[in-house]
Amino acid sequence: NHQNLPMAAQDTTPNASDDDFNPALSNDALDELDAMLDDIRSRNEETPQWEFCDGFLSALVCTRRPIEVAEWLPMLLGDGSYIEDAEEGQPLPFQADIFKDEAQQARFLELCQLRLDEAATQLDIETDALDSDDAFQPECMDMRGAIAILPEAEKAEMEGQDIPSFGQVWALGFMFAVENWPDDWATPRDKDAAKWIDDSLEKIVAVTEDDTGKPAVNLYDDQGPASTSQERVDKVGEMIWACYDLRQIWKSFGPRVE
């Protein structure tokens, strides 16, 4: 019976003035990730945005067993094949089909690990409010809200483009991970647990759909034109609580026994 609270910020990164909370990824680090992904996209046009990556990494934190980087990196940015020559405790062999150099690979993986650790820590802290400093917040952006405040000429350039709804790309990233590790997400025999997992995943799947409700708020700029429905804000809140539930229930089960 979680209370859904509206999310006040467009990218959920607190302002620098919030002295008591420092996110694992600063705004500069997020800009750096965007630039790296743009560079990788110049070689592989199917490279996702960071919001999708953040949803994907969050799903790894909620998955039944720990999934190592040699398994998840090629699924996110490569051809999906496990990196066979990876050795436990050693840096990942250079993936020349993804990164421009070893430094870029090391930095990308360092920032992803910071986010994985942060998400795991936050989802393990009991909270009753999504606006508390230590609550888990997905890296979602209100793209429609951002475009709504652009000058008319720039807005006209976006005409006809399919602009994702708030949280949609993040939820797609989460479900991409769920779908690619079906054995680890197979519901257990325990009927109560199975229902709990299914209900939680339904809440995330709901955000993969388009927001067709009446725009009521702008989450990019609270002074901007309304771009996101209140129903969508509530659904994103339910999606976040679902992550808490999935993390806890899979931790209670532990990895599958062969």
Short mmCIF file of C-alpha atoms in Angstrom, two decimals:
data_model
loop_
_atom_site.label_atom_id
_atom_site.label_comp_id
_atom_site.label_asym_id
_atom_site.label_seq_id
_atom_site.Cartn_x
_atom_site.Cartn_y
_atom_site.Cartn_z
CA ASN A 1 0.00 0.00 0.00
CA HIS A 2 2.53 2.52 -1.15
CA GLN A 3 1.71 6.18 -1.33
CA ASN A 4 2.41 7.54 -4.79
CA LEU A 5 4.10 10.90 -4.60
CA PRO A 6 4.58 13.24 -7.55
CA MET A 7 8.14 13.44 -8.82
CA ALA A 8 9.25 17.02 -8.65
CA ALA A 9 12.30 17.00 -10.90
CA GLN A 10 12.74 16.35 -14.59
CA ASP A 11 15.82 14.15 -14.31
CA THR A 12 15.44 13.39 -10.58
CA THR A 13 18.99 14.61 -9.91
CA PRO A 14 18.92 16.89 -6.84
CA ASN A 15 20.27 20.41 -7.18
CA ALA A 16 23.81 21.16 -6.12
CA SER A 17 22.35 23.03 -3.16
CA ASP A 18 21.15 19.76 -1.62
CA ASP A 19 24.13 19.43 0.72
CA ASP A 20 22.85 16.32 2.45
CA PHE A 21 22.58 14.19 -0.68
CA ASN A 22 25.02 13.57 -3.49
CA PRO A 23 23.88 11.23 -6.25
CA ALA A 24 26.40 8.67 -7.49
CA LEU A 25 26.28 10.31 -10.92
CA SER A 26 26.61 14.08 -10.98
CA ASN A 27 25.15 16.14 -13.82
CA ASP A 28 28.66 16.28 -15.31
CA ALA A 29 28.91 12.48 -15.17
CA LEU A 30 25.50 12.16 -16.85
CA ASP A 31 26.64 14.55 -19.60
CA GLU A 32 29.78 12.44 -19.97
CA LEU A 33 27.69 9.28 -20.34
CA ASP A 34 25.51 10.93 -22.97
CA ALA A 35 28.62 11.97 -24.92
CA MET A 36 30.08 8.45 -24.71
CA LEU A 37 26.83 6.89 -25.91
CA ASP A 38 26.68 9.42 -28.79
CA ASP A 39 30.20 8.37 -29.78
CA ILE A 40 29.31 4.66 -29.58
CA ARG A 41 26.16 5.41 -31.61
CA SER A 42 28.35 6.79 -34.41
CA ARG A 43 29.58 3.20 -34.86
CA ASN A 44 26.39 1.37 -33.89
CA GLU A 45 23.19 3.32 -34.55
CA GLU A 46 21.17 0.99 -32.31
CA THR A 47 22.98 2.24 -29.20
CA PRO A 48 20.31 3.31 -26.65
CA GLN A 49 20.00 6.54 -24.70
CA TRP A 50 21.21 6.70 -21.10
CA GLU A 51 17.61 6.60 -19.82
CA PHE A 52 17.19 3.13 -21.41
CA CYS A 53 20.57 2.06 -19.97
CA ASP A 54 19.51 3.23 -16.50
CA GLY A 55 16.32 1.17 -16.70
CA PHE A 56 18.36 -1.83 -17.85
CA LEU A 57 20.90 -1.46 -15.00
CA SER A 58 18.08 -1.03 -12.48
CA ALA A 59 16.58 -4.32 -13.66
CA LEU A 60 19.94 -6.03 -13.09
CA VAL A 61 19.81 -4.83 -9.49
CA CYS A 62 16.34 -6.40 -9.18
CA THR A 63 17.22 -9.68 -10.95
CA ARG A 64 17.28 -12.93 -9.00
CA ARG A 65 21.07 -13.47 -9.34
CA PRO A 66 24.00 -11.10 -9.81
CA ILE A 67 24.71 -10.75 -13.55
CA GLU A 68 28.36 -10.05 -14.33
CA VAL A 69 29.54 -7.38 -16.73
CA ALA A 70 30.79 -9.95 -19.28
CA GLU A 71 27.16 -11.01 -19.59
CA TRP A 72 25.26 -7.72 -19.41
CA LEU A 73 27.52 -5.35 -21.38
CA PRO A 74 27.20 -7.18 -24.73
CA MET A 75 23.44 -7.48 -24.15
CA LEU A 76 23.14 -3.72 -23.67
CA LEU A 77 25.64 -2.41 -26.25
CA GLY A 78 26.92 -5.38 -28.27
CA ASP A 79 25.66 -8.48 -30.05
CA GLY A 80 24.38 -10.19 -26.91
CA SER A 81 27.13 -12.84 -26.82
CA TYR A 82 28.82 -13.57 -23.51
CA ILE A 83 32.43 -12.30 -23.40
CA GLU A 84 34.20 -15.67 -23.19
CA ASP A 85 37.72 -14.45 -22.41
CA ALA A 86 36.64 -12.42 -19.36
CA GLU A 87 38.43 -13.49 -16.18
CA GLU A 88 36.97 -13.06 -12.71
CA GLY A 89 38.63 -10.27 -10.74
CA GLN A 90 40.37 -8.91 -13.87
CA PRO A 91 39.44 -5.88 -15.99
CA LEU A 92 37.18 -6.77 -18.89
CA PRO A 93 39.10 -7.42 -22.14
CA PHE A 94 38.83 -4.44 -24.50
CA GLN A 95 35.65 -4.58 -26.59
CA ALA A 96 36.79 -2.91 -29.81
CA ASP A 97 33.40 -3.46 -31.45
CA ILE A 98 31.79 -1.15 -28.87
CA PHE A 99 34.29 1.38 -27.49
CA LYS A 100 36.78 3.65 -29.24
CA ASP A 101 39.56 2.84 -26.74
CA GLU A 102 40.26 1.16 -23.42
CA ALA A 103 39.93 4.42 -21.50
CA GLN A 104 36.37 4.94 -22.77
CA GLN A 105 35.43 1.37 -21.85
CA ALA A 106 36.91 1.67 -18.36
CA ARG A 107 35.16 4.98 -17.70
CA PHE A 108 31.78 3.77 -18.98
CA LEU A 109 31.95 0.65 -16.81
CA GLU A 110 33.10 2.71 -13.80
CA LEU A 111 30.08 5.02 -14.09
CA CYS A 112 27.70 2.10 -14.62
CA GLN A 113 29.06 0.39 -11.51
CA LEU A 114 28.52 3.55 -9.48
CA ARG A 115 24.90 3.58 -10.61
CA LEU A 116 24.43 -0.16 -9.94
CA ASP A 117 25.82 0.23 -6.41
CA GLU A 118 23.68 3.30 -5.73
CA ALA A 119 20.47 1.63 -6.96
CA ALA A 120 21.15 -1.49 -4.87
CA THR A 121 21.81 0.60 -1.75
CA GLN A 122 18.71 2.75 -2.24
CA LEU A 123 16.39 -0.18 -2.97
CA ASP A 124 17.58 -1.89 0.23
CA ILE A 125 16.64 1.10 2.40
CA GLU A 126 13.08 0.99 3.71
CA THR A 127 11.27 4.20 2.88
CA ASP A 128 7.70 5.44 2.96
CA ALA A 129 8.16 8.43 0.66
CA LEU A 130 9.61 8.67 -2.83
CA ASP A 131 10.73 12.26 -2.27
CA SER A 132 13.11 11.38 0.57
CA ASP A 133 16.80 11.95 -0.19
CA ASP A 134 17.73 8.28 -0.02
CA ALA A 135 14.79 7.00 -2.10
CA PHE A 136 15.45 5.28 -5.41
CA GLN A 137 14.79 7.53 -8.40
CA PRO A 138 15.02 6.38 -12.02
CA GLU A 139 16.88 8.64 -14.45
CA CYS A 140 13.76 9.65 -16.34
CA MET A 141 13.36 12.83 -18.34
CA ASP A 142 10.18 14.58 -19.43
CA MET A 143 11.19 14.97 -23.08
CA ARG A 144 7.77 16.31 -24.04
CA GLY A 145 8.12 18.92 -21.32
CA ALA A 146 11.60 19.88 -22.51
CA ILE A 147 10.39 20.28 -26.10
CA ALA A 148 7.33 22.27 -25.01
CA ILE A 149 9.54 25.11 -23.73
CA LEU A 150 11.73 25.32 -26.85
CA PRO A 151 11.50 28.37 -29.13
CA GLU A 152 8.87 27.92 -31.83
CA ALA A 153 11.45 27.46 -34.63
CA GLU A 154 13.20 24.62 -32.78
CA LYS A 155 9.87 23.11 -31.81
CA ALA A 156 8.84 23.10 -35.48
CA GLU A 157 11.93 21.02 -36.32
CA MET A 158 10.63 18.28 -33.99
CA GLU A 159 7.23 18.23 -35.74
CA GLY A 160 6.16 14.72 -36.65
CA GLN A 161 8.78 13.02 -34.47
CA ASP A 162 7.62 10.39 -32.00
CA ILE A 163 8.54 11.86 -28.60
CA PRO A 164 8.50 9.29 -25.78
CA SER A 165 6.33 9.78 -22.71
CA PHE A 166 7.77 10.41 -19.26
CA GLY A 167 9.41 7.21 -17.97
CA GLN A 168 8.66 5.24 -21.15
CA VAL A 169 12.25 4.74 -22.33
CA TRP A 170 13.37 3.81 -18.80
CA ALA A 171 10.63 1.19 -18.47
CA LEU A 172 11.54 -0.25 -21.89
CA GLY A 173 15.15 -0.59 -20.72
CA PHE A 174 14.04 -2.39 -17.56
CA MET A 175 11.83 -4.83 -19.48
CA PHE A 176 14.57 -5.42 -22.07
CA ALA A 177 16.67 -6.92 -19.27
CA VAL A 178 13.74 -8.95 -17.91
CA GLU A 179 13.03 -10.39 -21.36
CA ASN A 180 16.67 -11.28 -22.04
CA TRP A 181 17.14 -13.25 -18.80
CA PRO A 182 13.90 -15.27 -18.80
CA ASP A 183 15.25 -18.07 -16.58
CA ASP A 184 16.17 -15.60 -13.84
CA TRP A 185 12.76 -13.92 -14.08
CA ALA A 186 10.68 -17.11 -14.27
CA THR A 187 8.05 -16.89 -11.52
CA PRO A 188 8.56 -19.26 -8.57
CA ARG A 189 6.11 -22.01 -7.61
CA ASP A 190 5.04 -20.08 -4.52
CA LYS A 191 1.71 -18.64 -5.71
CA ASP A 192 1.80 -15.54 -3.50
CA ALA A 193 5.34 -14.70 -4.60
CA ALA A 194 4.48 -15.35 -8.26
CA LYS A 195 1.51 -12.98 -8.05
CA TRP A 196 3.64 -10.34 -6.33
CA ILE A 197 6.25 -10.52 -9.08
CA ASP A 198 3.66 -10.46 -11.87
CA ASP A 199 1.87 -7.48 -10.32
CA SER A 200 5.14 -5.59 -9.97
CA LEU A 201 6.16 -6.25 -13.57
CA GLU A 202 2.71 -5.15 -14.76
CA LYS A 203 3.30 -1.78 -13.12
CA ILE A 204 6.56 -1.39 -15.07
CA VAL A 205 5.00 -2.60 -18.33
CA ALA A 206 2.26 0.03 -17.87
CA VAL A 207 4.91 2.76 -18.20
CA THR A 208 6.22 1.27 -21.47
CA GLU A 209 2.89 2.42 -22.95
CA ASP A 210 2.22 5.90 -24.27
CA ASP A 211 0.85 8.58 -21.94
CA THR A 212 -2.50 9.43 -23.51
CA GLY A 213 -3.94 11.22 -20.47
CA LYS A 214 -4.67 14.94 -20.24
CA PRO A 215 -1.40 16.86 -19.67
CA ALA A 216 -1.39 18.34 -16.17
CA VAL A 217 2.24 18.98 -15.17
CA ASN A 218 5.60 19.76 -16.75
CA LEU A 219 8.32 17.74 -15.02
CA TYR A 220 11.14 19.41 -16.95
CA ASP A 221 10.21 22.95 -15.96
CA ASP A 222 7.39 23.46 -13.47
CA GLN A 223 6.67 26.83 -15.11
CA GLY A 224 6.43 25.26 -18.59
CA PRO A 225 3.34 24.10 -20.48
CA ALA A 226 1.74 20.90 -19.16
CA SER A 227 3.22 17.83 -20.88
CA THR A 228 2.54 14.83 -18.62
CA SER A 229 -0.73 13.57 -17.17
CA GLN A 230 -1.23 13.11 -13.44
CA GLU A 231 -2.09 9.47 -14.18
CA ARG A 232 1.39 9.08 -15.68
CA VAL A 233 3.05 10.61 -12.63
CA ASP A 234 1.15 8.13 -10.46
CA LYS A 235 2.11 5.20 -12.70
CA VAL A 236 5.79 6.14 -12.53
CA GLY A 237 5.46 6.24 -8.74
CA GLU A 238 3.97 2.73 -8.80
CA MET A 239 6.81 1.63 -11.09
CA ILE A 240 9.39 2.80 -8.55
CA TRP A 241 7.65 0.96 -5.70
CA ALA A 242 7.58 -2.13 -7.92
CA CYS A 243 11.39 -1.98 -8.13
CA TYR A 244 11.58 -2.04 -4.32
CA ASP A 245 9.27 -5.05 -4.23
CA LEU A 246 11.14 -6.98 -6.95
CA ARG A 247 14.51 -6.34 -5.30
CA GLN A 248 13.25 -7.64 -1.94
CA ILE A 249 11.38 -10.70 -3.15
CA TRP A 250 14.23 -11.99 -5.34
CA LYS A 251 16.73 -11.38 -2.53
CA SER A 252 14.54 -13.50 -0.26
CA PHE A 253 14.59 -16.36 -2.80
CA GLY A 254 18.26 -16.11 -3.75
CA PRO A 255 19.76 -17.49 -6.98
CA ARG A 256 18.19 -20.58 -8.54
CA VAL A 257 19.72 -23.88 -7.48
CA GLU A 258 20.72 -26.03 -10.46
#
